[in-house]
Amino acid sequence: MQRWRGLEDIPQDWGRSVVTIGSYDGVHRGHQLIIEHAVDRARKLGVPAVVVTFDPHPSEVVRPGSHPPLLAAHPRRCELMADLGVDAVLVLPFTTEFSQLSPADFVVKVLVDKLHAKAVVEGPNFRFGHRAAGTVDFLAEQGRVYDFEVEIVDLYVTGAAGGGKPFSSTLTRNLIAEGDVAGAREILGRPHRVEGVVVRGAQRGRELGFPTANVETLPHTAIPADGVYAGYLYAQGETMPAAISVGTNPQFDGTERTVEAYAIDRVGLDLYGMHVAVEFLAYVRGQAKFDSLDDLLVQMGADVERCREIVAADA
């Protein structure tokens, strides 16, 4: 899959294509419906399927300080889109200048002049251009002028997650913030993942017999609520069952919020300086401060056993 950063990266000899545009944070099941439809349409037309997305999130430019927690960094989104059959991803740097582009100019500069759109696939509430003034109806009008079709796909999926609310990135973020990683998994179609580099912490886990990978997560990452979770640690090409702790470590009066993963039954694992990923399967318990270190150790042992059972059942 080709990855382009900005319009200037698009090959000059690029032909017609099927395009879909959006932030697509998380590439959740609703997003997947749109992207899969775009890929299917592209295959039928015999042209590539292109996803256009933005960095940073548009809200951060339009309303500074309002950047939402991210469900997936751009490299991860590209991986997920590639798995869906996308041929190219165009990441447009979302600047103040770009945010002032009118809907008509966006159509010409991006869809017509650069991507030579043959069809554009979107959800029913898609908006674009300055002040989000562009609607799917306007896009369809432009399609008749510039010879591209516009197809609307209903991206709204519902289920048990969120009490039956339509699946969305916002709902997913809310569930993650509440610690409902099982609900988030239903929306995403896979466990929620956070990534980052393993850094040296206080090394108390090692001293207590449960050495953890202290993950310095990427900026704006959506971190689950404080607590203990069962999940996986991905490192060095391996997938390892893990007991994951999120929080400030109240037993030792910590103040910095961290994500730490203990790879169950792994001995001598040295991951310092490595980029790893942590996936959350299930919430086990909340954070707590115990009366003694012995009580903490007993609980940690029980946590690991519970996490082992959950991961085994997921296999």
mmCIF file of C-alpha atoms in Angstrom:
data_model
loop_
_atom_site.group_PDB
_atom_site.id
_atom_site.type_symbol
_atom_site.label_atom_id
_atom_site.label_comp_id
_atom_site.label_asym_id
_atom_site.label_seq_id
_atom_site.Cartn_x
_atom_site.Cartn_y
_atom_site.Cartn_z
ATOM 1 C CA MET A 1 0.000 0.000 0.000
ATOM 2 C CA GLN A 2 1.282 3.463 -0.887
ATOM 3 C CA ARG A 3 1.433 6.148 1.800
ATOM 4 C CA TRP A 4 1.541 9.828 0.852
ATOM 5 C CA ARG A 5 2.160 12.801 3.116
ATOM 6 C CA GLY A 6 0.622 15.797 1.410
ATOM 7 C CA LEU A 7 -0.641 16.407 -2.117
ATOM 8 C CA GLU A 8 2.887 16.784 -3.502
ATOM 9 C CA ASP A 9 3.604 13.097 -2.718
ATOM 10 C CA ILE A 10 0.943 11.832 -5.107
ATOM 11 C CA PRO A 11 2.588 10.478 -8.286
ATOM 12 C CA GLN A 12 2.147 12.858 -11.205
ATOM 13 C CA ASP A 13 0.932 10.029 -13.419
ATOM 14 C CA TRP A 14 -1.742 8.931 -10.929
ATOM 15 C CA GLY A 15 -4.902 7.889 -12.781
ATOM 16 C CA ARG A 16 -8.545 7.632 -11.755
ATOM 17 C CA SER A 17 -9.387 6.298 -8.302
ATOM 18 C CA VAL A 18 -12.164 5.667 -5.804
ATOM 19 C CA VAL A 19 -11.770 7.933 -2.782
ATOM 20 C CA THR A 20 -13.109 8.086 0.745
ATOM 21 C CA ILE A 21 -12.303 10.941 3.135
ATOM 22 C CA GLY A 22 -12.349 11.097 6.915
ATOM 23 C CA SER A 23 -10.371 11.058 10.154
ATOM 24 C CA TYR A 24 -11.146 7.346 10.501
ATOM 25 C CA ASP A 25 -9.681 7.267 14.011
ATOM 26 C CA GLY A 26 -9.757 3.662 15.203
ATOM 27 C CA VAL A 27 -10.997 2.303 11.867
ATOM 28 C CA HIS A 28 -13.961 0.921 13.803
ATOM 29 C CA ARG A 29 -16.667 -1.321 12.385
ATOM 30 C CA GLY A 30 -18.645 1.615 10.980
ATOM 31 C CA HIS A 31 -15.549 2.969 9.275
ATOM 32 C CA GLN A 32 -14.842 -0.495 7.945
ATOM 33 C CA LEU A 33 -18.207 -0.554 6.146
ATOM 34 C CA ILE A 34 -17.340 2.624 4.231
ATOM 35 C CA ILE A 35 -13.771 1.611 3.445
ATOM 36 C CA GLU A 36 -14.773 -1.895 2.353
ATOM 37 C CA HIS A 37 -17.449 -0.414 0.087
ATOM 38 C CA ALA A 38 -14.871 1.936 -1.446
ATOM 39 C CA VAL A 39 -12.464 -0.960 -2.018
ATOM 40 C CA ASP A 40 -15.210 -3.088 -3.560
ATOM 41 C CA ARG A 41 -16.257 -0.233 -5.853
ATOM 42 C CA ALA A 42 -12.637 0.337 -6.860
ATOM 43 C CA ARG A 43 -12.184 -3.317 -7.745
ATOM 44 C CA LYS A 44 -15.309 -3.270 -9.906
ATOM 45 C CA LEU A 45 -14.138 -0.131 -11.699
ATOM 46 C CA GLY A 46 -10.606 -1.450 -12.065
ATOM 47 C CA VAL A 47 -8.985 1.504 -10.273
ATOM 48 C CA PRO A 48 -7.165 1.973 -6.932
ATOM 49 C CA ALA A 49 -8.933 2.724 -3.651
ATOM 50 C CA VAL A 50 -7.591 5.771 -1.775
ATOM 51 C CA VAL A 51 -8.298 6.925 1.782
ATOM 52 C CA VAL A 52 -7.771 10.623 2.514
ATOM 53 C CA THR A 53 -7.217 11.479 6.162
ATOM 54 C CA PHE A 54 -5.737 14.302 8.231
ATOM 55 C CA ASP A 55 -2.942 15.023 10.693
ATOM 56 C CA PRO A 56 -3.307 16.508 13.231
ATOM 57 C CA HIS A 57 -6.960 15.912 14.020
ATOM 58 C CA PRO A 58 -8.931 18.849 12.521
ATOM 59 C CA SER A 59 -10.398 19.806 15.911
ATOM 60 C CA GLU A 60 -6.918 20.630 17.224
ATOM 61 C CA VAL A 61 -6.489 23.284 14.518
ATOM 62 C CA VAL A 62 -10.039 24.628 14.557
ATOM 63 C CA ARG A 63 -10.281 24.583 18.382
ATOM 64 C CA PRO A 64 -6.732 24.401 19.837
ATOM 65 C CA GLY A 65 -6.495 22.266 22.951
ATOM 66 C CA SER A 66 -9.465 20.107 21.967
ATOM 67 C CA HIS A 67 -7.498 17.248 20.369
ATOM 68 C CA PRO A 68 -9.480 14.077 21.167
ATOM 69 C CA PRO A 69 -7.733 11.008 22.598
ATOM 70 C CA LEU A 70 -6.596 8.924 19.637
ATOM 71 C CA LEU A 71 -7.759 5.337 19.178
ATOM 72 C CA ALA A 72 -4.960 4.604 16.702
ATOM 73 C CA ALA A 73 -1.894 6.480 15.502
ATOM 74 C CA HIS A 74 -1.582 7.040 11.742
ATOM 75 C CA PRO A 75 0.862 4.150 11.129
ATOM 76 C CA ARG A 76 -1.563 1.778 12.851
ATOM 77 C CA ARG A 77 -4.522 3.144 10.896
ATOM 78 C CA CYS A 78 -2.583 2.570 7.686
ATOM 79 C CA GLU A 79 -1.959 -1.050 8.696
ATOM 80 C CA LEU A 80 -5.656 -1.573 9.370
ATOM 81 C CA MET A 81 -6.643 0.069 6.089
ATOM 82 C CA ALA A 82 -4.134 -2.030 4.176
ATOM 83 C CA ASP A 83 -5.752 -5.126 5.699
ATOM 84 C CA LEU A 84 -9.068 -3.915 4.231
ATOM 85 C CA GLY A 85 -7.538 -3.733 0.751
ATOM 86 C CA VAL A 86 -6.854 0.004 0.468
ATOM 87 C CA ASP A 87 -4.260 0.790 -2.202
ATOM 88 C CA ALA A 88 -3.094 4.194 -0.969
ATOM 89 C CA VAL A 89 -3.517 6.488 2.039
ATOM 90 C CA LEU A 90 -3.120 10.237 1.651
ATOM 91 C CA VAL A 91 -2.407 12.022 4.951
ATOM 92 C CA LEU A 92 -3.096 15.727 4.512
ATOM 93 C CA PRO A 93 -1.350 18.036 7.000
ATOM 94 C CA PHE A 94 -4.286 19.894 8.558
ATOM 95 C CA THR A 95 -3.083 23.475 8.947
ATOM 96 C CA THR A 96 -4.927 26.732 9.578
ATOM 97 C CA GLU A 97 -4.519 27.559 5.900
ATOM 98 C CA PHE A 98 -5.906 24.177 4.861
ATOM 99 C CA SER A 99 -8.860 24.568 7.247
ATOM 100 C CA GLN A 100 -9.889 27.700 5.331
ATOM 101 C CA LEU A 101 -10.144 25.864 2.020
ATOM 102 C CA SER A 102 -13.698 26.154 0.702
ATOM 103 C CA PRO A 103 -15.604 22.949 -0.085
ATOM 104 C CA ALA A 104 -15.442 23.780 -3.818
ATOM 105 C CA ASP A 105 -11.682 24.335 -3.682
ATOM 106 C CA PHE A 106 -11.201 21.111 -1.716
ATOM 107 C CA VAL A 107 -13.027 19.181 -4.428
ATOM 108 C CA VAL A 108 -10.895 20.670 -7.190
ATOM 109 C CA LYS A 109 -7.494 20.627 -5.465
ATOM 110 C CA VAL A 110 -7.780 17.176 -3.874
ATOM 111 C CA LEU A 111 -10.406 15.068 -5.629
ATOM 112 C CA VAL A 112 -10.190 16.367 -9.192
ATOM 113 C CA ASP A 113 -6.682 17.694 -9.846
ATOM 114 C CA LYS A 114 -4.699 15.204 -7.751
ATOM 115 C CA LEU A 115 -6.691 11.983 -7.187
ATOM 116 C CA HIS A 116 -8.782 12.126 -10.372
ATOM 117 C CA ALA A 117 -11.731 10.664 -8.492
ATOM 118 C CA LYS A 118 -14.019 8.348 -10.404
ATOM 119 C CA ALA A 119 -16.171 7.756 -7.325
ATOM 120 C CA VAL A 120 -16.277 9.108 -3.760
ATOM 121 C CA VAL A 121 -17.702 7.002 -0.940
ATOM 122 C CA GLU A 122 -18.803 8.621 2.352
ATOM 123 C CA GLY A 123 -21.096 8.316 5.344
ATOM 124 C CA PRO A 124 -24.382 10.272 5.435
ATOM 125 C CA ASN A 125 -23.118 12.988 7.805
ATOM 126 C CA PHE A 126 -19.816 13.665 6.051
ATOM 127 C CA ARG A 127 -18.830 17.355 6.117
ATOM 128 C CA PHE A 128 -15.771 19.037 4.630
ATOM 129 C CA GLY A 129 -14.190 22.357 3.751
ATOM 130 C CA HIS A 130 -14.106 25.657 5.645
ATOM 131 C CA ARG A 131 -16.424 25.604 8.658
ATOM 132 C CA ALA A 132 -17.499 22.120 7.531
ATOM 133 C CA ALA A 133 -19.797 23.807 5.033
ATOM 134 C CA GLY A 134 -19.522 21.014 2.446
ATOM 135 C CA THR A 135 -22.253 18.358 2.606
ATOM 136 C CA VAL A 136 -22.788 15.095 0.769
ATOM 137 C CA ASP A 137 -25.439 16.851 -1.347
ATOM 138 C CA PHE A 138 -22.901 19.500 -2.377
ATOM 139 C CA LEU A 139 -20.369 16.756 -3.062
ATOM 140 C CA ALA A 140 -22.893 15.030 -5.339
ATOM 141 C CA GLU A 141 -23.462 18.313 -7.209
ATOM 142 C CA GLN A 142 -19.719 18.661 -7.707
ATOM 143 C CA GLY A 143 -19.562 15.076 -8.901
ATOM 144 C CA ARG A 144 -21.976 15.867 -11.702
ATOM 145 C CA VAL A 145 -19.778 18.807 -12.713
ATOM 146 C CA TYR A 146 -16.442 16.965 -12.521
ATOM 147 C CA ASP A 147 -17.524 13.483 -13.583
ATOM 148 C CA PHE A 148 -17.335 11.433 -10.389
ATOM 149 C CA GLU A 149 -20.012 9.413 -8.652
ATOM 150 C CA VAL A 150 -20.895 9.892 -4.978
ATOM 151 C CA GLU A 151 -22.051 6.897 -2.982
ATOM 152 C CA ILE A 152 -23.361 7.127 0.566
ATOM 153 C CA VAL A 153 -22.917 4.222 2.971
ATOM 154 C CA ASP A 154 -24.765 3.980 6.274
ATOM 155 C CA LEU A 155 -21.909 3.492 8.744
ATOM 156 C CA TYR A 156 -24.104 3.181 11.822
ATOM 157 C CA VAL A 157 -23.740 -0.171 13.526
ATOM 158 C CA THR A 158 -25.266 -0.899 16.920
ATOM 159 C CA GLY A 159 -24.796 -3.590 19.519
ATOM 160 C CA ALA A 160 -24.521 -4.105 23.250
ATOM 161 C CA ALA A 161 -21.630 -1.639 23.601
ATOM 162 C CA GLY A 162 -22.669 1.725 24.962
ATOM 163 C CA GLY A 163 -26.197 0.579 25.699
ATOM 164 C CA GLY A 164 -27.133 0.238 22.050
ATOM 165 C CA LYS A 165 -25.905 3.641 20.867
ATOM 166 C CA PRO A 166 -24.626 3.791 17.266
ATOM 167 C CA PHE A 167 -20.973 2.827 17.092
ATOM 168 C CA SER A 168 -18.635 5.803 16.729
ATOM 169 C CA SER A 169 -15.140 6.953 17.609
ATOM 170 C CA THR A 170 -16.589 9.212 20.326
ATOM 171 C CA LEU A 171 -18.484 6.343 21.936
ATOM 172 C CA THR A 172 -15.365 4.177 21.760
ATOM 173 C CA ARG A 173 -13.284 6.868 23.480
ATOM 174 C CA ASN A 174 -15.912 7.204 26.208
ATOM 175 C CA LEU A 175 -15.987 3.462 26.862
ATOM 176 C CA ILE A 176 -12.190 3.308 27.028
ATOM 177 C CA ALA A 177 -12.131 6.235 29.465
ATOM 178 C CA GLU A 178 -14.579 4.284 31.644
ATOM 179 C CA GLY A 179 -12.457 1.117 31.477
ATOM 180 C CA ASP A 180 -15.000 -0.748 29.365
ATOM 181 C CA VAL A 181 -12.420 -2.224 27.002
ATOM 182 C CA ALA A 182 -14.731 -5.138 26.164
ATOM 183 C CA GLY A 183 -17.314 -2.654 24.856
ATOM 184 C CA ALA A 184 -14.617 -0.819 22.912
ATOM 185 C CA ARG A 185 -13.559 -4.123 21.388
ATOM 186 C CA GLU A 186 -17.088 -4.734 20.120
ATOM 187 C CA ILE A 187 -17.050 -1.388 18.313
ATOM 188 C CA LEU A 188 -13.505 -1.680 16.972
ATOM 189 C CA GLY A 189 -13.807 -5.328 15.990
ATOM 190 C CA ARG A 190 -10.526 -5.992 17.833
ATOM 191 C CA PRO A 191 -8.985 -5.116 21.225
ATOM 192 C CA HIS A 192 -8.007 -1.503 21.836
ATOM 193 C CA ARG A 193 -4.257 -1.019 21.419
ATOM 194 C CA VAL A 194 -1.791 1.507 22.787
ATOM 195 C CA GLU A 195 1.796 1.804 21.585
ATOM 196 C CA GLY A 196 5.020 3.385 22.714
ATOM 197 C CA VAL A 197 8.615 2.911 23.773
ATOM 198 C CA VAL A 198 9.540 0.956 26.909
ATOM 199 C CA VAL A 199 11.275 3.273 29.380
ATOM 200 C CA ARG A 200 12.858 2.747 32.771
ATOM 201 C CA GLY A 201 10.519 3.330 35.673
ATOM 202 C CA ALA A 202 10.990 2.852 39.417
ATOM 203 C CA GLN A 203 11.542 -0.899 38.751
ATOM 204 C CA ARG A 204 9.373 -1.838 41.744
ATOM 205 C CA GLY A 205 7.679 -4.559 39.714
ATOM 206 C CA ARG A 206 11.037 -6.243 39.155
ATOM 207 C CA GLU A 207 11.811 -6.016 42.876
ATOM 208 C CA LEU A 208 8.422 -7.570 43.677
ATOM 209 C CA GLY A 209 8.879 -10.440 41.219
ATOM 210 C CA PHE A 210 6.579 -9.019 38.510
ATOM 211 C CA PRO A 211 8.843 -7.099 36.099
ATOM 212 C CA THR A 212 6.796 -4.835 33.864
ATOM 213 C CA ALA A 213 7.344 -3.003 30.603
ATOM 214 C CA ASN A 214 6.692 0.665 31.373
ATOM 215 C CA VAL A 215 5.266 2.006 28.110
ATOM 216 C CA GLU A 216 5.705 5.678 27.279
ATOM 217 C CA THR A 217 2.613 6.042 25.128
ATOM 218 C CA LEU A 218 2.310 8.256 22.063
ATOM 219 C CA PRO A 219 0.846 11.774 22.478
ATOM 220 C CA HIS A 220 -2.951 12.018 22.722
ATOM 221 C CA THR A 221 -3.339 8.230 23.110
ATOM 222 C CA ALA A 222 -6.690 7.035 24.452
ATOM 223 C CA ILE A 223 -5.688 5.368 27.743
ATOM 224 C CA PRO A 224 -8.186 3.167 29.630
ATOM 225 C CA ALA A 225 -9.359 4.119 33.108
ATOM 226 C CA ASP A 226 -7.034 3.330 36.006
ATOM 227 C CA GLY A 227 -7.060 -0.339 36.932
ATOM 228 C CA VAL A 228 -5.767 -3.802 36.120
ATOM 229 C CA TYR A 229 -6.537 -5.404 32.759
ATOM 230 C CA ALA A 230 -5.940 -8.687 30.987
ATOM 231 C CA GLY A 231 -4.476 -8.451 27.529
ATOM 232 C CA TYR A 232 -1.456 -8.880 25.329
ATOM 233 C CA LEU A 233 2.013 -7.404 25.030
ATOM 234 C CA TYR A 234 3.402 -7.290 21.481
ATOM 235 C CA ALA A 235 7.183 -7.043 21.292
ATOM 236 C CA GLN A 236 10.016 -8.403 19.150
ATOM 237 C CA GLY A 237 7.511 -10.101 16.853
ATOM 238 C CA GLU A 238 5.933 -12.005 19.755
ATOM 239 C CA THR A 239 2.440 -11.924 21.231
ATOM 240 C CA MET A 240 2.591 -12.468 24.988
ATOM 241 C CA PRO A 241 -0.287 -12.848 27.478
ATOM 242 C CA ALA A 242 -0.084 -9.929 29.886
ATOM 243 C CA ALA A 243 -1.395 -8.433 33.090
ATOM 244 C CA ILE A 244 -1.610 -4.685 32.525
ATOM 245 C CA SER A 245 -1.693 -1.927 35.125
ATOM 246 C CA VAL A 246 -2.876 1.592 34.335
ATOM 247 C CA GLY A 247 -2.613 4.348 36.907
ATOM 248 C CA THR A 248 -0.430 6.224 39.372
ATOM 249 C CA ASN A 249 0.676 3.300 41.571
ATOM 250 C CA PRO A 250 -1.073 4.457 44.774
ATOM 251 C CA GLN A 251 0.700 1.817 46.893
ATOM 252 C CA PHE A 252 3.855 3.910 46.553
ATOM 253 C CA ASP A 253 2.125 7.322 46.466
ATOM 254 C CA GLY A 254 2.859 7.769 42.783
ATOM 255 C CA THR A 255 1.665 10.808 40.877
ATOM 256 C CA GLU A 256 2.551 10.019 37.263
ATOM 257 C CA ARG A 257 0.031 7.978 35.292
ATOM 258 C CA THR A 258 1.640 5.008 33.567
ATOM 259 C CA VAL A 259 0.816 1.958 31.463
ATOM 260 C CA GLU A 260 2.764 -1.113 32.595
ATOM 261 C CA ALA A 261 2.505 -4.632 31.180
ATOM 262 C CA TYR A 262 3.741 -7.793 32.873
ATOM 263 C CA ALA A 263 4.392 -10.557 30.337
ATOM 264 C CA ILE A 264 2.996 -13.605 32.129
ATOM 265 C CA ASP A 265 5.507 -16.419 32.699
ATOM 266 C CA ARG A 266 8.265 -14.673 30.761
ATOM 267 C CA VAL A 267 11.679 -14.540 32.462
ATOM 268 C CA GLY A 268 14.611 -12.301 31.580
ATOM 269 C CA LEU A 269 12.697 -10.168 29.093
ATOM 270 C CA ASP A 270 14.612 -6.961 28.297
ATOM 271 C CA LEU A 271 12.542 -4.518 26.254
ATOM 272 C CA TYR A 272 14.068 -1.186 27.248
ATOM 273 C CA GLY A 273 14.124 1.245 24.328
ATOM 274 C CA MET A 274 11.906 -0.951 22.146
ATOM 275 C CA HIS A 275 8.644 0.075 20.521
ATOM 276 C CA VAL A 276 5.891 -2.211 21.819
ATOM 277 C CA ALA A 277 2.108 -2.473 21.718
ATOM 278 C CA VAL A 278 -0.318 -3.350 24.495
ATOM 279 C CA GLU A 279 -3.848 -4.622 23.823
ATOM 280 C CA PHE A 280 -6.654 -4.629 26.373
ATOM 281 C CA LEU A 281 -9.030 -7.587 26.542
ATOM 282 C CA ALA A 282 -10.881 -7.169 29.820
ATOM 283 C CA TYR A 283 -11.066 -5.067 32.976
ATOM 284 C CA VAL A 284 -10.054 -7.045 36.053
ATOM 285 C CA ARG A 285 -10.223 -4.591 38.977
ATOM 286 C CA GLY A 286 -9.710 -0.966 39.953
ATOM 287 C CA GLN A 287 -6.630 0.539 41.517
ATOM 288 C CA ALA A 288 -6.256 0.159 45.255
ATOM 289 C CA LYS A 289 -3.833 0.865 48.065
ATOM 290 C CA PHE A 290 -3.250 -2.169 50.303
ATOM 291 C CA ASP A 291 -2.459 -2.343 54.007
ATOM 292 C CA SER A 292 0.866 -4.036 53.425
ATOM 293 C CA LEU A 293 3.275 -5.144 50.695
ATOM 294 C CA ASP A 294 2.343 -8.747 51.467
ATOM 295 C CA ASP A 295 -1.315 -7.968 50.764
ATOM 296 C CA LEU A 296 -0.300 -6.305 47.497
ATOM 297 C CA LEU A 297 1.763 -9.314 46.446
ATOM 298 C CA VAL A 298 -1.116 -11.690 47.165
ATOM 299 C CA GLN A 299 -3.430 -9.537 45.054
ATOM 300 C CA MET A 300 -0.895 -9.282 42.234
ATOM 301 C CA GLY A 301 -0.603 -13.053 42.174
ATOM 302 C CA ALA A 302 -4.394 -13.344 41.974
ATOM 303 C CA ASP A 303 -4.481 -10.695 39.223
ATOM 304 C CA VAL A 304 -1.977 -12.622 37.133
ATOM 305 C CA GLU A 305 -3.961 -15.840 37.489
ATOM 306 C CA ARG A 306 -7.172 -14.077 36.490
ATOM 307 C CA CYS A 307 -5.457 -12.485 33.496
ATOM 308 C CA ARG A 308 -4.031 -15.868 32.497
ATOM 309 C CA GLU A 309 -7.554 -17.340 32.517
ATOM 310 C CA ILE A 310 -9.029 -14.487 30.456
ATOM 311 C CA VAL A 311 -6.306 -14.632 27.805
ATOM 312 C CA ALA A 312 -6.561 -18.432 27.618
ATOM 313 C CA ALA A 313 -10.315 -18.159 27.052
ATOM 314 C CA ASP A 314 -9.692 -15.607 24.289
ATOM 315 C CA ALA A 315 -7.310 -17.882 22.375
#
